[in-house]
Amino acid sequence: DFVALSAHKMAGPTGIGALLATDEALSQCGPFLTGGQMIRSVSTEGSRYRDGAALLETGTPRIAEAIGWGAAVDWLSKIDFEKMHDHIKHLAITASNGMKEIDGIRVFSDPMRPESSGTISFLHERITSDDMALLLDEGGFAIRTGQHCAQPLMDALGVLSTNRISLWLYNTEEEVKSFLSHLRMICERFGQ
């Protein structure tokens, strides 16, 4: 009945998204917040709200973000997605294989799976995920650390958190090799 979209997952700005819903699903929704365009009328006896999607659109819309998201969608519409997928898959395989060769690194992702993306979760057996993130940051590599909105999975894996790299269209093989070199240096220096 619903599909949620996040602009920043589509090369767009943060702070904006979309919710697609069937008319039937929308008819069952009540107001979450009030104000702005979602009000049909206000009197001393109460308020009447608009129907459909307008019911969920309160306050001033995020105009600049919407324009930015539109530009991102225009840019994405010109991308050869098959070529992009092949590029990301190649980078992910290179990164995953390289990480598996480093002592102490456990890789949780399998980029060979057809449904895999460019995200690779990993953990060092003796370096905490937070420390790893800080050490990689010092080398110029921004990664995510934590439970990645998947605490039940972390519990099933028997870990508190993992590190995650996310590879995409703009990443290069040289960057992956540089990342692996820096990761190897960290593990040799701090993981013993």
N, CA, C and O atoms as a DFTB+ gen file, in Angstrom:
768 C
 N C O
     1  1       0.801      -1.203       0.000
     2  2       0.000       0.000       0.000
     3  2       0.845       1.269       0.000
     4  3       0.400       2.312      -0.480
     5  1       2.083       1.185       0.545
     6  2       2.954       2.349       0.640
     7  2       4.331       2.034       0.068
     8  3       4.801       0.899       0.151
     9  1       4.964       3.028      -0.505
    10  2       6.367       2.958      -0.905
    11  2       7.016       4.248      -0.418
    12  3       6.561       5.339      -0.762
    13  1       8.074       4.131       0.378
    14  2       8.787       5.305       0.885
    15  2      10.083       5.477       0.101
    16  3      10.804       4.509      -0.144
    17  1      10.368       6.700      -0.284
    18  2      11.579       7.031      -1.035
    19  2      12.372       8.071      -0.263
    20  3      11.800       8.977       0.343
    21  1      13.682       7.939      -0.288
    22  2      14.563       8.895       0.364
    23  2      15.467       9.513      -0.692
    24  3      16.169       8.794      -1.403
    25  1      15.459      10.830      -0.801
    26  2      16.226      11.513      -1.849
    27  2      17.717      11.241      -1.737
    28  3      18.388      11.070      -2.755
    29  1      18.250      11.197      -0.511
    30  2      19.702      11.035      -0.386
    31  2      20.176       9.654      -0.834
    32  3      21.371       9.462      -1.063
    33  1      19.279       8.705      -0.962
    34  2      19.644       7.399      -1.511
    35  2      19.619       7.409      -3.036
    36  3      19.932       6.406      -3.677
    37  1      19.244       8.549      -3.607
    38  2      19.150       8.694      -5.066
    39  2      20.033       9.849      -5.548
    40  3      19.727      10.483      -6.558
    41  1      21.124      10.123      -4.832
    42  2      22.064      11.196      -5.164
    43  2      21.461      12.575      -4.955
    44  3      21.978      13.563      -5.476
    45  1      20.382      12.651      -4.205
    46  2      19.736      13.925      -3.932
    47  2      20.093      14.451      -2.554
    48  3      20.918      13.864      -1.854
    49  1      19.473      15.552      -2.164
    50  2      19.765      16.165      -0.866
    51  2      19.146      15.383       0.289
    52  3      18.232      14.579       0.104
    53  1      19.671      15.641       1.485
    54  2      19.097      15.048       2.691
    55  2      17.877      15.862       3.111
    56  3      17.697      17.000       2.677
    57  1      17.057      15.274       3.946
    58  2      15.934      15.992       4.521
    59  2      14.670      16.004       3.688
    60  3      13.739      16.747       3.998
    61  1      14.615      15.199       2.639
    62  2      13.406      15.156       1.818
    63  2      13.202      13.732       1.311
    64  3      14.157      12.992       1.073
    65  1      11.961      13.380       1.156
    66  2      11.610      12.069       0.629
    67  2      10.198      12.122       0.086
    68  3       9.596      13.190      -0.026
    69  1       9.691      10.977      -0.243
    70  2       8.333      10.894      -0.770
    71  2       7.677       9.635      -0.227
    72  3       8.344       8.646       0.077
    73  1       6.382       9.694      -0.114
    74  2       5.591       8.542       0.283
    75  2       4.533       8.335      -0.786
    76  3       3.646       9.168      -0.969
    77  1       4.634       7.226      -1.485
    78  2       3.629       6.865      -2.477
    79  2       2.630       5.942      -1.789
    80  3       3.011       5.030      -1.056
    81  1       1.362       6.190      -2.033
    82  2       0.336       5.389      -1.366
    83  2      -0.884       5.256      -2.258
    84  3      -1.172       6.119      -3.088
    85  1      -1.583       4.168      -2.069
    86  2      -2.848       3.988      -2.785
    87  2      -3.888       4.931      -2.178
    88  3      -3.766       5.348      -1.026
    89  1      -4.896       5.256      -2.957
    90  2      -5.978       6.105      -2.449
    91  2      -6.637       5.467      -1.230
    92  3      -6.990       6.153      -0.271
    93  1      -6.797       4.152      -1.278
    94  2      -7.426       3.452      -0.155
    95  2      -6.594       3.589       1.113
    96  3      -7.138       3.846       2.188
    97  1      -5.284       3.421       0.996
    98  2      -4.415       3.555       2.166
    99  2      -4.455       4.982       2.707
   100  3      -4.523       5.189       3.918
   101  1      -4.413       5.960       1.811
   102  2      -4.470       7.360       2.250
   103  2      -5.785       7.680       2.951
   104  3      -5.811       8.471       3.893
   105  1      -6.871       7.072       2.497
   106  2      -8.180       7.359       3.102
   107  2      -8.253       6.881       4.549
   108  3      -9.115       7.328       5.306
   109  1      -7.359       5.981       4.937
   110  2      -7.345       5.463       6.302
   111  2      -6.392       6.239       7.207
   112  3      -6.325       5.978       8.408
   113  1      -5.657       7.185       6.638
   114  2      -4.689       7.963       7.409
   115  2      -5.359       9.167       8.052
   116  3      -6.261       9.780       7.480
   117  1      -4.907       9.486       9.232
   118  2      -5.307      10.721       9.886
   119  2      -4.134      11.679       9.858
   120  3      -3.039      11.301       9.441
   121  1      -4.340      12.908      10.292
   122  2      -3.232      13.870      10.274
   123  2      -2.154      13.491      11.281
   124  3      -2.449      13.119      12.417
   125  1      -0.910      13.591      10.851
   126  2       0.229      13.340      11.735
   127  2       0.613      14.644      12.424
   128  3       0.763      14.691      13.645
   129  1       0.767      15.682      11.644
   130  2       0.996      17.041      12.128
   131  2      -0.073      17.919      11.490
   132  3      -0.703      17.519      10.510
   133  1      -0.277      19.086      12.029
   134  2      -1.274      19.965      11.426
   135  2      -0.644      21.286      11.019
   136  3       0.373      21.712      11.566
   137  1      -1.276      21.916      10.050
   138  2      -0.832      23.227       9.602
   139  2      -0.655      23.270       8.106
   140  3      -0.616      22.242       7.429
   141  1      -0.549      24.485       7.605
   142  2      -0.238      24.678       6.196
   143  2      -1.303      24.163       5.254
   144  3      -2.499      24.347       5.476
   145  1      -0.851      23.522       4.212
   146  2      -1.711      23.139       3.095
   147  2      -2.700      22.014       3.407
   148  3      -3.608      21.761       2.615
   149  1      -2.543      21.350       4.524
   150  2      -3.413      20.207       4.785
   151  2      -4.754      20.598       5.417
   152  3      -5.627      19.749       5.599
   153  1      -4.911      21.869       5.745
   154  2      -6.153      22.311       6.369
   155  2      -7.099      22.867       5.309
   156  3      -6.735      23.744       4.526
   157  1      -8.314      22.338       5.302
   158  2      -9.358      22.830       4.385
   159  2      -9.986      24.097       4.972
   160  3     -10.158      25.095       4.272
   161  1     -10.328      24.044       6.268
   162  2     -10.903      25.224       6.918
   163  2     -10.724      25.114       8.426
   164  3     -10.580      24.021       8.974
   165  1     -10.736      26.275       9.086
   166  2     -10.602      26.336      10.540
   167  2     -11.704      27.246      11.074
   168  3     -11.965      28.317      10.527
   169  1     -12.335      26.807      12.137
   170  2     -13.345      27.639      12.804
   171  2     -13.183      27.458      14.307
   172  3     -12.344      26.682      14.762
   173  1     -13.984      28.173      15.063
   174  2     -13.915      28.016      16.517
   175  2     -14.419      26.648      16.971
   176  3     -14.155      26.221      18.095
   177  1     -15.150      25.965      16.084
   178  2     -15.641      24.624      16.412
   179  2     -14.639      23.529      16.065
   180  3     -14.799      22.395      16.516
   181  1     -13.611      23.836      15.276
   182  2     -12.641      22.806      14.909
   183  2     -12.075      23.020      13.518
   184  3     -12.292      24.059      12.893
   185  1     -11.360      22.038      13.054
   186  2     -10.699      22.109      11.748
   187  2     -11.226      21.022      10.830
   188  3     -11.626      19.947      11.278
   189  1     -11.221      21.318       9.543
   190  2     -11.536      20.309       8.522
   191  2     -10.294      20.161       7.660
   192  3      -9.681      21.147       7.250
   193  1      -9.933      18.912       7.392
   194  2      -8.695      18.636       6.662
   195  2      -8.976      18.240       5.223
   196  3     -10.071      17.796       4.877
   197  1      -7.972      18.411       4.411
   198  2      -8.059      18.007       3.010
   199  2      -7.998      16.483       2.927
   200  3      -7.623      15.811       3.888
   201  1      -8.367      15.961       1.783
   202  2      -8.322      14.519       1.544
   203  2      -7.038      14.158       0.809
   204  3      -6.337      15.017       0.275
   205  1      -6.755      12.872       0.800
   206  2      -5.645      12.353       0.004
   207  2      -4.284      12.787       0.513
   208  3      -4.087      12.986       1.711
   209  1      -3.358      12.928      -0.406
   210  2      -1.973      13.246      -0.055
   211  2      -1.856      14.583       0.659
   212  3      -0.976      14.750       1.503
   213  1      -2.722      15.540       0.342
   214  2      -2.660      16.862       0.976
   215  2      -2.804      16.768       2.492
   216  3      -2.318      17.639       3.214
   217  1      -3.462      15.727       2.976
   218  2      -3.637      15.536       4.413
   219  2      -2.293      15.375       5.126
   220  3      -2.178      15.698       6.308
   221  1      -1.292      14.886       4.426
   222  2       0.015      14.626       5.037
   223  2       1.040      15.711       4.727
   224  3       2.201      15.584       5.113
   225  1       0.638      16.762       4.046
   226  2       1.568      17.825       3.649
   227  2       1.345      19.046       4.526
   228  3       0.478      19.874       4.246
   229  1       2.134      19.151       5.590
   230  2       1.978      20.256       6.530
   231  2       3.088      21.277       6.350
   232  3       4.192      20.946       5.917
   233  1       2.783      22.504       6.683
   234  2       3.802      23.544       6.718
   235  2       4.395      23.889       5.365
   236  3       3.874      23.511       4.315
   237  1       5.490      24.611       5.422
   238  2       6.179      25.045       4.210
   239  2       6.931      23.867       3.606
   240  3       7.710      23.211       4.297
   241  1       6.711      23.594       2.343
   242  2       7.436      22.480       1.723
   243  2       8.931      22.782       1.616
   244  3       9.342      23.942       1.629
   245  1       9.717      21.749       1.513
   246  2      11.177      21.877       1.396
   247  2      11.502      22.157      -0.072
   248  3      11.873      21.256      -0.826
   249  1      11.357      23.402      -0.452
   250  2      11.439      23.802      -1.853
   251  2      12.832      23.581      -2.433
   252  3      12.967      22.960      -3.488
   253  1      13.863      24.075      -1.766
   254  2      15.226      23.920      -2.289
   255  2      15.589      22.446      -2.425
   256  3      16.207      22.040      -3.410
   257  1      15.200      21.644      -1.429
   258  2      15.496      20.218      -1.474
   259  2      14.742      19.539      -2.613
   260  3      15.280      18.648      -3.270
   261  1      13.501      19.955      -2.848
   262  2      12.721      19.380      -3.951
   263  2      13.366      19.699      -5.294
   264  3      13.411      18.846      -6.181
   265  1      13.861      20.915      -5.446
   266  2      14.552      21.287      -6.689
   267  2      15.827      20.463      -6.841
   268  3      16.132      19.973      -7.929
   269  1      16.565      20.314      -5.749
   270  2      17.782      19.495      -5.781
   271  2      17.495      18.046      -6.111
   272  3      18.237      17.417      -6.865
   273  1      16.429      17.516      -5.553
   274  2      16.044      16.133      -5.836
   275  2      15.653      15.984      -7.297
   276  3      15.999      14.994      -7.942
   277  1      14.932      16.970      -7.818
   278  2      14.572      16.946      -9.238
   279  2      15.801      16.924     -10.130
   280  3      15.836      16.207     -11.130
   281  1      16.814      17.714      -9.766
   282  2      18.061      17.723     -10.540
   283  2      18.752      16.363     -10.459
   284  3      19.304      15.884     -11.450
   285  1      18.722      15.745      -9.283
   286  2      19.329      14.419      -9.126
   287  2      18.606      13.384      -9.980
   288  3      19.245      12.541     -10.610
   289  1      17.286      13.444     -10.005
   290  2      16.506      12.512     -10.827
   291  2      16.806      12.736     -12.307
   292  3      16.943      11.775     -13.065
   293  1      16.909      13.994     -12.718
   294  2      17.278      14.288     -14.113
   295  2      18.635      13.682     -14.444
   296  3      18.807      13.082     -15.505
   297  1      19.597      13.837     -13.541
   298  2      20.944      13.296     -13.752
   299  2      20.896      11.766     -13.812
   300  3      21.502      11.153     -14.690
   301  1      20.170      11.159     -12.870
   302  2      20.069       9.697     -12.847
   303  2      19.391       9.145     -14.096
   304  3      19.708       8.040     -14.537
   305  1      18.468       9.900     -14.664
   306  2      17.755       9.413     -15.849
   307  2      18.678       9.273     -17.055
   308  3      18.316       8.633     -18.043
   309  1      19.860       9.863     -16.981
   310  2      20.821       9.782     -18.085
   311  2      21.875       8.694     -17.865
   312  3      22.750       8.493     -18.707
   313  1      21.790       8.004     -16.748
   314  2      22.778       6.989     -16.379
   315  2      22.415       5.650     -17.019
   316  3      21.243       5.275     -17.077
   317  1      23.421       4.944     -17.493
   318  2      23.248       3.567     -17.959
   319  2      23.328       2.675     -16.716
   320  3      24.421       2.383     -16.230
   321  1      22.180       2.249     -16.208
   322  2      22.145       1.533     -14.938
   323  2      22.846       0.178     -15.001
   324  3      23.420      -0.259     -14.003
   325  1      22.813      -0.478     -16.120
   326  2      23.515      -1.759     -16.236
   327  2      25.023      -1.540     -16.119
   328  3      25.718      -2.295     -15.439
   329  1      25.511      -0.516     -16.780
   330  2      26.938      -0.191     -16.698
   331  2      27.306       0.235     -15.273
   332  3      28.359      -0.145     -14.761
   333  1      26.440       1.023     -14.640
   334  2      26.681       1.452     -13.268
   335  2      26.717       0.242     -12.334
   336  3      27.596       0.140     -11.479
   337  1      25.763      -0.670     -12.498
   338  2      25.720      -1.869     -11.662
   339  2      27.001      -2.682     -11.820
   340  3      27.571      -3.143     -10.831
   341  1      27.453      -2.858     -13.050
   342  2      28.683      -3.612     -13.302
   343  2      29.883      -2.941     -12.641
   344  3      30.740      -3.616     -12.071
   345  1      29.944      -1.615     -12.716
   346  2      31.043      -0.858     -12.109
   347  2      31.046      -1.043     -10.589
   348  3      32.083      -1.335      -9.994
   349  1      29.886      -0.872      -9.974
   350  2      29.790      -1.000      -8.522
   351  2      30.093      -2.429      -8.086
   352  3      30.788      -2.641      -7.093
   353  1      29.580      -3.400      -8.816
   354  2      29.828      -4.806      -8.478
   355  2      31.325      -5.122      -8.554
   356  3      31.860      -5.810      -7.685
   357  1      31.999      -4.619      -9.593
   358  2      33.443      -4.830      -9.726
   359  2      34.184      -4.235      -8.521
   360  3      35.069      -4.875      -7.955
   361  1      33.818      -3.013      -8.137
   362  2      34.463      -2.385      -6.981
   363  2      34.193      -3.176      -5.708
   364  3      35.096      -3.372      -4.895
   365  1      32.950      -3.635      -5.530
   366  2      32.587      -4.378      -4.323
   367  2      33.333      -5.707      -4.244
   368  3      33.780      -6.102      -3.167
   369  1      33.469      -6.390      -5.356
   370  2      34.210      -7.657      -5.375
   371  2      35.676      -7.405      -5.051
   372  3      36.279      -8.143      -4.272
   373  1      36.247      -6.367      -5.646
   374  2      37.645      -6.015      -5.372
   375  2      37.836      -5.708      -3.889
   376  3      38.780      -6.196      -3.269
   377  1      36.936      -4.897      -3.320
   378  2      37.046      -4.527      -1.909
   379  2      36.862      -5.740      -1.003
   380  3      37.643      -5.946      -0.074
   381  1      35.842      -6.537      -1.265
   382  2      35.558      -7.699      -0.429
   383  2      36.704      -8.704      -0.464
   384  3      37.144      -9.187       0.580
   385  1      37.181      -9.015      -1.654
   386  2      38.303      -9.956      -1.773
   387  2      39.541      -9.426      -1.066
   388  3      40.252     -10.181      -0.403
   389  1      39.800      -8.131      -1.206
   390  2      40.954      -7.533      -0.542
   391  2      40.829      -7.566       0.968
   392  3      41.806      -7.836       1.665
   393  1      39.640      -7.296       1.481
   394  2      39.433      -7.317       2.930
   395  2      39.601      -8.725       3.488
   396  3      40.133      -8.899       4.585
   397  1      39.153      -9.723       2.745
   398  2      39.258     -11.107       3.215
   399  2      40.711     -11.561       3.338
   400  3      40.999     -12.518       4.057
   401  1      41.623     -10.889       2.650
   402  2      43.045     -11.232       2.725
   403  2      43.746     -10.594       3.920
   404  3      44.910     -10.897       4.181
   405  1      43.063      -9.722       4.645
   406  2      43.665      -9.017       5.778
   407  2      43.364      -9.780       7.065
   408  3      42.207     -10.057       7.380
   409  1      44.424     -10.117       7.804
   410  2      44.263     -10.853       9.058
   411  2      43.343     -10.107      10.015
   412  3      43.489      -8.903      10.226
   413  1      42.397     -10.837      10.588
   414  2      41.501     -10.288      11.591
   415  2      40.220      -9.697      11.050
   416  3      39.315      -9.389      11.826
   417  1      40.114      -9.529       9.736
   418  2      38.912      -8.926       9.152
   419  2      37.896     -10.016       8.826
   420  3      38.218     -11.020       8.190
   421  1      36.682      -9.798       9.270
   422  2      35.552     -10.673       8.941
   423  2      34.604      -9.872       8.048
   424  3      34.130      -8.805       8.437
   425  1      34.333     -10.384       6.868
   426  2      33.440      -9.717       5.917
   427  2      32.073     -10.385       5.987
   428  3      31.971     -11.610       5.906
   429  1      31.027      -9.586       6.137
   430  2      29.675     -10.111       6.279
   431  2      28.881     -10.064       4.983
   432  3      27.795     -10.638       4.908
   433  1      29.394      -9.399       3.973
   434  2      28.666      -9.211       2.716
   435  2      29.243     -10.102       1.631
   436  3      30.426     -10.442       1.658
   437  1      28.413     -10.475       0.687
   438  2      28.853     -11.270      -0.453
   439  2      28.468     -10.545      -1.740
   440  3      27.330     -10.657      -2.195
   441  1      29.405      -9.803      -2.329
   442  2      29.078      -9.041      -3.540
   443  2      28.792      -9.906      -4.762
   444  3      28.364      -9.389      -5.795
   445  1      29.019     -11.209      -4.663
   446  2      28.738     -12.095      -5.793
   447  2      27.248     -12.440      -5.891
   448  3      26.787     -12.913      -6.930
   449  1      26.507     -12.206      -4.828
   450  2      25.066     -12.484      -4.871
   451  2      24.407     -11.531      -5.853
   452  3      24.754     -10.350      -5.888
   453  1      23.466     -12.017      -6.651
   454  2      22.835     -11.157      -7.670
   455  2      22.179      -9.904      -7.095
   456  3      22.193      -8.852      -7.734
   457  1      21.606     -10.007      -5.899
   458  2      20.896      -8.871      -5.323
   459  2      21.802      -7.949      -4.504
   460  3      21.322      -7.001      -3.883
   461  1      23.099      -8.221      -4.500
   462  2      24.003      -7.422      -3.679
   463  2      24.146      -6.002      -4.222
   464  3      23.929      -5.729      -5.403
   465  1      24.517      -5.127      -3.317
   466  2      24.742      -3.725      -3.680
   467  2      26.209      -3.402      -3.439
   468  3      27.032      -4.303      -3.276
   469  1      26.524      -2.149      -3.418
   470  2      27.902      -1.734      -3.183
   471  2      28.234      -1.550      -1.720
   472  3      29.259      -0.951      -1.396
   473  1      27.398      -2.049      -0.827
   474  2      27.696      -1.931       0.599
   475  2      28.341      -3.215       1.097
   476  3      27.896      -4.320       0.788
   477  1      29.394      -3.040       1.870
   478  2      30.109      -4.189       2.429
   479  2      30.289      -3.948       3.920
   480  3      30.900      -2.962       4.333
   481  1      29.753      -4.856       4.719
   482  2      29.902      -4.783       6.169
   483  2      31.061      -5.666       6.589
   484  3      31.243      -6.771       6.079
   485  1      31.840      -5.153       7.532
   486  2      33.005      -5.905       8.001
   487  2      33.310      -5.523       9.442
   488  3      32.781      -4.545       9.970
   489  1      34.170      -6.313      10.059
   490  2      34.557      -6.085      11.446
   491  2      35.936      -6.690      11.657
   492  3      36.257      -7.736      11.094
   493  1      36.744      -6.028      12.468
   494  2      38.032      -6.604      12.863
   495  2      37.847      -7.268      14.219
   496  3      37.149      -6.747      15.089
   497  1      38.476      -8.421      14.387
   498  2      38.258      -9.200      15.613
   499  2      38.810      -8.523      16.867
   500  3      38.380      -8.853      17.972
   501  1      39.756      -7.579      16.728
   502  2      40.337      -6.939      17.909
   503  2      40.218      -5.409      17.912
   504  3      40.512      -4.782      18.930
   505  1      39.807      -4.811      16.832
   506  2      39.647      -3.354      16.767
   507  2      38.150      -3.059      16.746
   508  3      37.430      -3.547      15.875
   509  1      37.686      -2.267      17.698
   510  2      36.253      -1.969      17.741
   511  2      35.830      -1.235      16.473
   512  3      36.642      -0.596      15.803
   513  1      34.558      -1.340      16.164
   514  2      34.069      -0.674      14.955
   515  2      34.225       0.839      15.057
   516  3      34.529       1.494      14.060
   517  1      34.022       1.405      16.249
   518  2      34.198       2.852      16.409
   519  2      35.651       3.263      16.215
   520  3      35.933       4.259      15.548
   521  1      36.579       2.498      16.797
   522  2      38.000       2.807      16.604
   523  2      38.394       2.671      15.141
   524  3      39.149       3.492      14.621
   525  1      37.889       1.645      14.479
   526  2      38.201       1.450      13.064
   527  2      37.712       2.643      12.245
   528  3      38.414       3.127      11.358
   529  1      36.515       3.106      12.549
   530  2      35.967       4.253      11.813
   531  2      36.837       5.490      12.011
   532  3      37.095       6.224      11.057
   533  1      37.287       5.725      13.235
   534  2      38.150       6.880      13.504
   535  2      39.482       6.761      12.775
   536  3      39.969       7.738      12.206
   537  1      40.070       5.575      12.790
   538  2      41.358       5.370      12.119
   539  2      41.228       5.504      10.607
   540  3      42.110       6.066       9.957
   541  1      40.155       5.002      10.051
   542  2      39.938       5.158       8.608
   543  2      39.658       6.618       8.253
   544  3      40.089       7.103       7.207
   545  1      38.934       7.312       9.132
   546  2      38.656       8.732       8.904
   547  2      39.954       9.533       8.833
   548  3      40.077      10.446       8.016
   549  1      40.914       9.198       9.678
   550  2      42.210       9.885       9.647
   551  2      42.915       9.691       8.312
   552  3      43.744      10.511       7.919
   553  1      42.590       8.615       7.619
   554  2      43.159       8.363       6.297
   555  2      42.312       8.929       5.167
   556  3      42.635       8.750       3.993
   557  1      41.222       9.615       5.523
   558  2      40.378      10.232       4.504
   559  2      39.237       9.361       4.012
   560  3      38.651       9.641       2.966
   561  1      38.912       8.306       4.755
   562  2      37.849       7.395       4.336
   563  2      36.658       7.521       5.281
   564  3      36.782       7.285       6.483
   565  1      35.520       7.888       4.737
   566  2      34.292       8.021       5.520
   567  2      33.505       6.724       5.408
   568  3      33.112       6.309       4.318
   569  1      33.282       6.092       6.551
   570  2      32.504       4.853       6.583
   571  2      31.408       5.004       7.624
   572  3      31.396       5.968       8.389
   573  1      30.498       4.059       7.649
   574  2      29.462       4.018       8.679
   575  2      29.848       2.949       9.694
   576  3      30.506       1.961       9.367
   577  1      29.427       3.170      10.919
   578  2      29.650       2.194      11.962
   579  2      28.400       2.114      12.829
   580  3      27.679       3.100      12.979
   581  1      28.151       0.968      13.384
   582  2      26.987       0.804      14.248
   583  2      26.164      -0.404      13.854
   584  3      26.681      -1.382      13.315
   585  1      24.881      -0.319      14.131
   586  2      23.987      -1.440      13.860
   587  2      23.232      -1.282      12.549
   588  3      22.525      -2.200      12.135
   589  1      23.365      -0.155      11.900
   590  2      22.806       0.085      10.561
   591  2      21.311      -0.244      10.495
   592  3      20.832      -0.822       9.519
   593  1      20.593       0.132      11.538
   594  2      19.139      -0.114      11.615
   595  2      18.811      -1.601      11.496
   596  3      17.756      -1.967      10.978
   597  1      19.710      -2.453      11.975
   598  2      19.515      -3.902      11.844
   599  2      19.964      -4.626      13.113
   600  3      20.733      -5.584      13.038
   601  1      19.487      -4.174      14.283
   602  2      19.910      -4.784      15.533
   603  2      19.594      -6.277      15.611
   604  3      20.431      -7.033      16.104
   605  1      18.420      -6.746      15.146
   606  2      18.190      -8.198      15.177
   607  2      19.234      -8.974      14.363
   608  3      19.628     -10.074      14.751
   609  1      19.676      -8.409      13.243
   610  2      20.716      -9.070      12.460
   611  2      22.025      -9.098      13.234
   612  3      22.716     -10.117      13.244
   613  1      22.376      -7.986      13.884
   614  2      23.610      -7.954      14.677
   615  2      23.550      -9.007      15.782
   616  3      24.537      -9.692      16.051
   617  1      22.383      -9.131      16.420
   618  2      22.216     -10.153      17.458
   619  2      22.421     -11.548      16.874
   620  3      23.092     -12.383      17.481
   621  1      21.849     -11.803      15.702
   622  2      21.987     -13.114      15.057
   623  2      23.434     -13.392      14.662
   624  3      23.884     -14.537      14.706
   625  1      24.165     -12.341      14.275
   626  2      25.573     -12.505      13.906
   627  2      26.481     -12.593      15.126
   628  3      27.644     -12.978      15.011
   629  1      25.952     -12.239      16.289
   630  2      26.737     -12.282      17.514
   631  2      27.722     -11.133      17.635
   632  3      28.777     -11.283      18.252
   633  1      27.391      -9.989      17.054
   634  2      28.271      -8.818      17.134
   635  2      27.463      -7.621      17.635
   636  3      26.242      -7.571      17.488
   637  1      28.173      -6.659      18.230
   638  2      27.505      -5.448      18.702
   639  2      27.261      -4.465      17.572
   640  3      26.241      -3.777      17.543
   641  1      28.205      -4.405      16.641
   642  2      28.099      -3.473      15.522
   643  2      29.085      -3.898      14.442
   644  3      29.931      -4.764      14.662
   645  1      28.965      -3.284      13.287
   646  2      29.918      -3.531      12.201
   647  2      30.315      -2.201      11.577
   648  3      29.726      -1.155      11.851
   649  1      31.320      -2.279      10.743
   650  2      31.692      -1.161       9.879
   651  2      31.071      -1.428       8.522
   652  3      30.843      -2.578       8.146
   653  1      30.797      -0.348       7.782
   654  2      30.214      -0.531       6.457
   655  2      30.781       0.506       5.497
   656  3      30.784       1.706       5.772
   657  1      31.262       0.001       4.357
   658  2      31.630       0.910       3.277
   659  2      30.520       0.860       2.237
   660  3      29.876      -0.171       2.044
   661  1      30.311       1.974       1.582
   662  2      29.295       2.063       0.535
   663  2      29.954       2.582      -0.731
   664  3      30.414       3.722      -0.788
   665  1      29.993       1.736      -1.732
   666  2      30.604       2.094      -3.011
   667  2      29.509       2.479      -3.988
   668  3      28.416       1.911      -3.982
   669  1      29.827       3.462      -4.834
   670  2      28.811       3.905      -5.786
   671  2      29.473       4.339      -7.074
   672  3      30.668       4.126      -7.283
   673  1      28.696       4.938      -7.913
   674  2      29.100       5.340      -9.252
   675  2      30.361       6.201      -9.258
   676  3      31.209       6.049     -10.137
   677  1      30.489       7.094      -8.294
   678  2      31.603       8.040      -8.279
   679  2      32.894       7.457      -7.721
   680  3      33.940       8.100      -7.824
   681  1      32.860       6.264      -7.136
   682  2      34.080       5.658      -6.615
   683  2      34.896       5.027      -7.729
   684  3      34.359       4.610      -8.755
   685  1      36.217       4.964      -7.507
   686  2      37.133       4.405      -8.500
   687  2      37.860       3.199      -7.925
   688  3      37.894       2.989      -6.712
   689  1      38.435       2.419      -8.816
   690  2      39.231       1.271      -8.376
   691  2      40.449       1.739      -7.585
   692  3      40.863       1.074      -6.635
   693  1      41.020       2.874      -7.966
   694  2      42.165       3.420      -7.234
   695  2      41.781       3.742      -5.790
   696  3      42.567       3.513      -4.871
   697  1      40.571       4.273      -5.591
   698  2      40.112       4.560      -4.231
   699  2      39.950       3.278      -3.425
   700  3      40.294       3.240      -2.243
   701  1      39.435       2.240      -4.045
   702  2      39.274       0.961      -3.351
   703  2      40.642       0.411      -2.959
   704  3      40.818      -0.061      -1.836
   705  1      41.600       0.465      -3.859
   706  2      42.951      -0.024      -3.550
   707  2      43.596       0.803      -2.443
   708  3      44.280       0.256      -1.578
   709  1      43.381       2.113      -2.465
   710  2      43.908       2.978      -1.411
   711  2      43.251       2.651      -0.074
   712  3      43.922       2.613       0.958
   713  1      41.945       2.417      -0.091
   714  2      41.225       2.019       1.122
   715  2      41.801       0.721       1.684
   716  3      42.066       0.619       2.882
   717  1      41.991      -0.262       0.815
   718  2      42.527      -1.552       1.260
   719  2      43.924      -1.402       1.837
   720  3      44.251      -2.043       2.836
   721  1      44.738      -0.579       1.232
   722  2      46.092      -0.338       1.726
   723  2      46.049       0.290       3.118
   724  3      46.793      -0.117       4.011
   725  1      45.185       1.272       3.296
   726  2      45.072       1.937       4.594
   727  2      44.491       0.980       5.638
   728  3      44.947       0.957       6.781
   729  1      43.495       0.200       5.252
   730  2      42.907      -0.777       6.161
   731  2      43.952      -1.806       6.597
   732  3      44.025      -2.162       7.773
   733  1      44.741      -2.273       5.667
   734  2      45.796      -3.238       5.975
   735  2      46.791      -2.637       6.974
   736  3      47.194      -3.296       7.932
   737  1      47.184      -1.380       6.738
   738  2      48.124      -0.708       7.636
   739  2      47.534      -0.589       9.041
   740  3      48.235      -0.828      10.024
   741  1      46.271      -0.227       9.146
   742  2      45.616      -0.109      10.452
   743  2      45.630      -1.453      11.170
   744  3      45.974      -1.527      12.349
   745  1      45.260      -2.503      10.467
   746  2      45.181      -3.831      11.083
   747  2      46.551      -4.329      11.518
   748  3      46.675      -4.957      12.569
   749  1      47.570      -4.061      10.733
   750  2      48.923      -4.478      11.109
   751  2      49.432      -3.689      12.306
   752  3      50.139      -4.225      13.159
   753  1      49.072      -2.422      12.363
   754  2      49.581      -1.552      13.424
   755  2      48.808      -1.695      14.729
   756  3      49.405      -1.714      15.806
   757  1      47.477      -1.796      14.641
   758  2      46.653      -1.765      15.846
   759  2      45.933      -3.076      16.154
   760  3      45.355      -3.216      17.231
   761  1      45.955      -4.029      15.242
   762  2      45.152      -5.233      15.417
   763  2      45.877      -6.425      15.988
   764  3      45.321      -7.523      16.026
   765  1      47.091      -6.242      16.428
   766  2      47.874      -7.377      16.941
   767  2      47.601      -7.639      18.403
   768  3      48.180      -8.558      18.984
